[in-house]
Tab-separated table of C-alpha atoms in Angstrom:
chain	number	residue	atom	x	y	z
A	273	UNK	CA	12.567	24.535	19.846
A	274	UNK	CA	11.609	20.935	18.808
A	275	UNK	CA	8.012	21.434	16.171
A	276	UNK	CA	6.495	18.898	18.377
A	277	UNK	CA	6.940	18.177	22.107
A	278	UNK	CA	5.809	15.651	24.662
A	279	UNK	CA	6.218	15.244	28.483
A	280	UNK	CA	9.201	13.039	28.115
A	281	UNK	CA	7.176	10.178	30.469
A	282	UNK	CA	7.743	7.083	30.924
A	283	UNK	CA	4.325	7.486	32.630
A	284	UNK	CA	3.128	4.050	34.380
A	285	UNK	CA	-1.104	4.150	36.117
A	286	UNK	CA	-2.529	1.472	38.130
A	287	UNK	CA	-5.698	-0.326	36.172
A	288	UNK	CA	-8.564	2.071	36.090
A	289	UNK	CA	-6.661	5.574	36.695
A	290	UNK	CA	-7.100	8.290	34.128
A	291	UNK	CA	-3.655	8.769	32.424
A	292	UNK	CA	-2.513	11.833	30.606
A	293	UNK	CA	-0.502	12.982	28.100
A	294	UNK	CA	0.594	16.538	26.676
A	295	UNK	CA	2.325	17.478	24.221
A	296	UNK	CA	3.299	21.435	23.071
A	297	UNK	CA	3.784	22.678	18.970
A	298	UNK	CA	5.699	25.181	17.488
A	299	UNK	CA	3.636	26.145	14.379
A	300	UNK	CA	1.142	28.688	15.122
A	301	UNK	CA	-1.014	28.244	12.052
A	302	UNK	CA	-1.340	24.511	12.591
A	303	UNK	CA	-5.243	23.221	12.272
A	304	UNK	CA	-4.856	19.794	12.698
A	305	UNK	CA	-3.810	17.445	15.416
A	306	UNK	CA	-3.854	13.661	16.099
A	307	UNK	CA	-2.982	11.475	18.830
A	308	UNK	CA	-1.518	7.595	17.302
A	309	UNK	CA	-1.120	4.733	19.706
A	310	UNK	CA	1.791	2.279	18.727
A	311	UNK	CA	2.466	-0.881	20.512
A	312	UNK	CA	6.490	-2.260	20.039
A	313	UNK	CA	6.699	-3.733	16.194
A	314	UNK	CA	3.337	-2.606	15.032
A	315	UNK	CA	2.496	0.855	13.092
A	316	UNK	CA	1.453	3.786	14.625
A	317	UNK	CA	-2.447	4.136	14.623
A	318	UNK	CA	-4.907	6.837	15.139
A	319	UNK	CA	-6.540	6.967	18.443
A	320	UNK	CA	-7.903	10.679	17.912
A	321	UNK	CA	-7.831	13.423	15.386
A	322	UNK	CA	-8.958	16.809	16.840
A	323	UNK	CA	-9.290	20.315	14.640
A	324	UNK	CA	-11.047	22.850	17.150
A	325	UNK	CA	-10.259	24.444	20.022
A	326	UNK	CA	-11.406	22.566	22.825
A	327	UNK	CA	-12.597	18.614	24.264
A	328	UNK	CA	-13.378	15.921	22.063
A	329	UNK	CA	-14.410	12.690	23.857
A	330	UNK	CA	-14.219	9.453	21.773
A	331	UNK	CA	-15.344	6.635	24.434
A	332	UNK	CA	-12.888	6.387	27.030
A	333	UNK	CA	-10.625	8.992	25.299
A	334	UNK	CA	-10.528	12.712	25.474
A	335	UNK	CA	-8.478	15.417	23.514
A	336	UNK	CA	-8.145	18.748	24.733
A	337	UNK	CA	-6.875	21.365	22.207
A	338	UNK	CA	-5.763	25.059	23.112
A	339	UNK	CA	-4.812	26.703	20.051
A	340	UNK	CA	-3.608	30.188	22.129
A	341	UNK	CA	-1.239	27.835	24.162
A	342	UNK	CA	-0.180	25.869	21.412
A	343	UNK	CA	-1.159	22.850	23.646
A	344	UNK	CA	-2.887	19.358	23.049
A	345	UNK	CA	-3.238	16.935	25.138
A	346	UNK	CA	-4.862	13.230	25.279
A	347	UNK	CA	-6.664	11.883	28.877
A	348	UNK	CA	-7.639	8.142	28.888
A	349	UNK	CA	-9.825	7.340	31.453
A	350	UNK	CA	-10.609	4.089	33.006
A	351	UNK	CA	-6.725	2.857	31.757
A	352	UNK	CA	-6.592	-0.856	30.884
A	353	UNK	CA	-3.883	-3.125	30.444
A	354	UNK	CA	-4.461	-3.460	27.152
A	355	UNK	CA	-3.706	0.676	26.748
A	356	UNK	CA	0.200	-0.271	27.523
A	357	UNK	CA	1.827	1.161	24.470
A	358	UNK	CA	3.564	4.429	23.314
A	359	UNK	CA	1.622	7.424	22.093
A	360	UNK	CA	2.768	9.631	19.748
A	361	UNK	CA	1.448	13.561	19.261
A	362	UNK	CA	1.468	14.541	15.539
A	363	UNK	CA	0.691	17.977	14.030
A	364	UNK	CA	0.284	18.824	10.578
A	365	UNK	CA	1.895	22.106	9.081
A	366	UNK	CA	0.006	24.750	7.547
A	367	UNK	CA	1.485	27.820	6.669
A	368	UNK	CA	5.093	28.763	4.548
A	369	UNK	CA	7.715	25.940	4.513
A	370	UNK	CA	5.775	23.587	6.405
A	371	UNK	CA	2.790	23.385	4.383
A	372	UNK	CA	1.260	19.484	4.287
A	373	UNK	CA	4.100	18.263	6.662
A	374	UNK	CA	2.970	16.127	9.414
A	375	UNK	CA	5.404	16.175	12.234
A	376	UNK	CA	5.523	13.956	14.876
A	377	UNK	CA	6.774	14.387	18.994
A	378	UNK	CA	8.577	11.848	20.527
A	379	UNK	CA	6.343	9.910	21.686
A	380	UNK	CA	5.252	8.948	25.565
A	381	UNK	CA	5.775	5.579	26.622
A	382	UNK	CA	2.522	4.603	28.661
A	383	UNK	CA	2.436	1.355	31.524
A	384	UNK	CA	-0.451	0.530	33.055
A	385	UNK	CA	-0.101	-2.023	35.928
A	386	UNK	CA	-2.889	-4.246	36.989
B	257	UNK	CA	-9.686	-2.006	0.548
B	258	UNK	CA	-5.500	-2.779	0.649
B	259	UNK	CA	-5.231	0.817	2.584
B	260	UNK	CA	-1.021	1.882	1.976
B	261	UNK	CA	0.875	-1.097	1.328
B	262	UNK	CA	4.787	-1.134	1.365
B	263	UNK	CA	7.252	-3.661	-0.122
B	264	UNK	CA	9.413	-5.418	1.173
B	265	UNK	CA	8.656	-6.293	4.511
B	266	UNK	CA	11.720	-7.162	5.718
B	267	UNK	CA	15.555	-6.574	3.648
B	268	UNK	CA	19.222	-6.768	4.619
B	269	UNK	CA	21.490	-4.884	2.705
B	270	UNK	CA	25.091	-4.842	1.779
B	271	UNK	CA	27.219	-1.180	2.613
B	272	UNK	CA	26.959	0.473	-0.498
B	273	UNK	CA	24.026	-0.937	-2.233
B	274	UNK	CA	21.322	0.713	-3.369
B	275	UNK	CA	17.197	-0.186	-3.345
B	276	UNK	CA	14.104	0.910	-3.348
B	277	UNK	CA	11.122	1.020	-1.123
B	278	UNK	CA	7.958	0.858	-2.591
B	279	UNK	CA	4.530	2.626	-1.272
B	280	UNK	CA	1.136	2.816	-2.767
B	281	UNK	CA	-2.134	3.414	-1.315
B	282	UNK	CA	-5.228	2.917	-2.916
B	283	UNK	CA	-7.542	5.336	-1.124
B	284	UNK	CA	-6.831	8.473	-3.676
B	285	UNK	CA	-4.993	10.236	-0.918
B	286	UNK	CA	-2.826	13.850	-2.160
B	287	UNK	CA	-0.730	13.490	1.293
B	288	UNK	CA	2.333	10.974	1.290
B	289	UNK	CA	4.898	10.772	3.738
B	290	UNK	CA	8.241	8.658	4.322
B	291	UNK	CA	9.144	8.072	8.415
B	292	UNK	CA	11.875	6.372	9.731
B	293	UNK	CA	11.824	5.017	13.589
B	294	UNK	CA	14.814	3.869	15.312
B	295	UNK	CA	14.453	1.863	18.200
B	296	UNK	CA	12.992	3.381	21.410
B	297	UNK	CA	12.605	6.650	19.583
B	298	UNK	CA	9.649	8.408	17.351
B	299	UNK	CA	9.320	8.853	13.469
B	300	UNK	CA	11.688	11.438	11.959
B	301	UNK	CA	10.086	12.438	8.570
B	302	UNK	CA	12.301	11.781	5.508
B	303	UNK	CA	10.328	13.233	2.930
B	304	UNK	CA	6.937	13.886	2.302
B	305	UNK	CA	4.528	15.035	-1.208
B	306	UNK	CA	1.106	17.156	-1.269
B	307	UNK	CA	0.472	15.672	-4.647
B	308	UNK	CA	1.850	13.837	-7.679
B	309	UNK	CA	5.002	16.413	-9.107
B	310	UNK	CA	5.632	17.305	-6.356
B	311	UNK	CA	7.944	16.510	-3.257
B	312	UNK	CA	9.764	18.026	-0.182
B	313	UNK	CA	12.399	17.233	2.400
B	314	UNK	CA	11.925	16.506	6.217
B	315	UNK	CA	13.469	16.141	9.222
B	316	UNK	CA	16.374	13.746	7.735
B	317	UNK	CA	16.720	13.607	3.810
B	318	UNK	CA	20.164	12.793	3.448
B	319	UNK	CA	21.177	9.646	1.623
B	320	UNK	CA	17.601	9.182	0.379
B	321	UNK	CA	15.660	10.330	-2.590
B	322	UNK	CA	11.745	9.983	-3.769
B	323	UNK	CA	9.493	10.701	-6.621
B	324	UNK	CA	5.815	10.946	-6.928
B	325	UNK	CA	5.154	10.468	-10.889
B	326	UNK	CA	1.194	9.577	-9.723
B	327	UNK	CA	-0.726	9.675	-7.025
B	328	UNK	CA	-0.853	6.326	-5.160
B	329	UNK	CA	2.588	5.422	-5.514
B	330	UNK	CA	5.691	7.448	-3.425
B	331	UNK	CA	9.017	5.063	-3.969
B	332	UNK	CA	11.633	5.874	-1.605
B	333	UNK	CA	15.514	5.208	-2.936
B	334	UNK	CA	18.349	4.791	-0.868
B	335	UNK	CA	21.546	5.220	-2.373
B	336	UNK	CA	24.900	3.907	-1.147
B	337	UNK	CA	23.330	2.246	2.068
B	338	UNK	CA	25.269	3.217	5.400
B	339	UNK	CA	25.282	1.252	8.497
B	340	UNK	CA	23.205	4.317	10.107
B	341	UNK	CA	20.230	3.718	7.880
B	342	UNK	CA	19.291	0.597	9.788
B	343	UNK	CA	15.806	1.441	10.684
B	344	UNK	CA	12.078	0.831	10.862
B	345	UNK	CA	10.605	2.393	7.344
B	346	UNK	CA	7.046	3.394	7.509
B	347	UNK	CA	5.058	5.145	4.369
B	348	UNK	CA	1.993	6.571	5.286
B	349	UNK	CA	-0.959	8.869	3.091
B	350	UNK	CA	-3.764	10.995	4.193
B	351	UNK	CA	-6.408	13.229	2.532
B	352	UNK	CA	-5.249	16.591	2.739
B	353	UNK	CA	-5.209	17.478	6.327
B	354	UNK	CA	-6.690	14.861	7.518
B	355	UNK	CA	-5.486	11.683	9.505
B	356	UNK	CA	-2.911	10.001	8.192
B	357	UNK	CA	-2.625	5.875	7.880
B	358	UNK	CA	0.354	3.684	7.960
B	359	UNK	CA	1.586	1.029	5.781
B	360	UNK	CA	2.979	-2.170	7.760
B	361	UNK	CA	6.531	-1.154	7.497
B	362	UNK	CA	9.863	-2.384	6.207
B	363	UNK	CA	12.390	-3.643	8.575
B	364	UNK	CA	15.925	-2.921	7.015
B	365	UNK	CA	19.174	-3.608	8.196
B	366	UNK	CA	22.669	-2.552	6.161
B	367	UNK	CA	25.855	-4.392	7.074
């Protein structure tokens, strides 16, 4: 079992759908979760950082976190051209071996058409 | 406020050389981490330190080493470059358990 896992995608919207990504992890003990947008030859950067069970909403942005399910997943509403990129899940390790180690998924390669 | 800043930008390299990729951040982070990204895939962590003294392996460690003598600088060595380590670098630092930011990256390319 991969430590992080996303819906394999590609995933292509129309302008102004809500798209949404998931993405599963592995360690149980993890407490800290992110979401990283990376458009093609640029570095990844954060779009959302969430710690506690439940939705955080950041503008047009939401991440849902389900601890029990080891399950997080990130909704954009309202998608924009401009939102075209990949997104990347990342989890950081906190018990035994993978203490401090931030692991990322694959990523999810996002399209949204006018 | 330079943020994680990695040199060079951009190398080619001869199979069987050696270099060194430089990293160092300047916001007093504990958390540094080495990714490489091949194209049309995500970052596979190479290694990765909680604090100065002290390092660990990832995903991929072979044919690479690091040190972290203090805490804003993580070097990352690659010995006897292979064909295979053609790759996107990217050095990134956090605070603890907290988000992590990325340096610009170094495009190399061994041949």
């Amino acid at each position: 079992q991969k430590e992080v896992e996303q819906n394999s995608g590609p995933l292509s919207v129309p302008e102004g759908a809500i798209a949404s990504l998931n993405c599963t992890y592995s360690d149980r003990v993890s407490q800290s979760f992110f979401w990283y947008r990376q458009y093609s030859g640029k570095s990844p950067e954060l779009i959302m950082s969430i710690y506690s069970n439940g939705d955080k909403e950041d503008g047009r942005f939401t991440a849902q976190l389900n601890k029990a399910s080891q399950y997080v997943s990130l909704l954009i509403r309202d998608s924009q051209p401009s939102d075209s990129a990949t997104y990347l899940c990342a989890v950081i390790g906190a018990g035994g071996t993978s203490y401090g180690k931030l692991t990322f998924g694959q990523g999810t390669i996002l399209t949204v058409h006018p | 406020n330079a943020g994680v800043t990695q040199t060079p930008k951009f190398r080619i390299l001869k199979i069987g050389q050696s270099m060194t990729l430089q990293c160092t951040q300047d916001m007093n982070h504990n958390y540094m981490y080495w990714y490489r990204q091949d194209p049309g895939m995500g970052l596979k962590l190479i290694y990765y330190s909680v604090g100065a003294g002290i390092t660990d392996k990832g995903e991929v460690p072979n044919g690479y080493n690091v040190s972290r003598s203090t805490t804003e600088d993580f070097p990352l060595r690659l010995e006897l470059a292979a064909p295979s380590q053609t790759s996107v670098y990217f050095c990134a630092s956090s605070y603890r358990d907290t988000e992590a930011f990325f340096g610009q990256g170094t495009r190399l390319t061994v041949v």
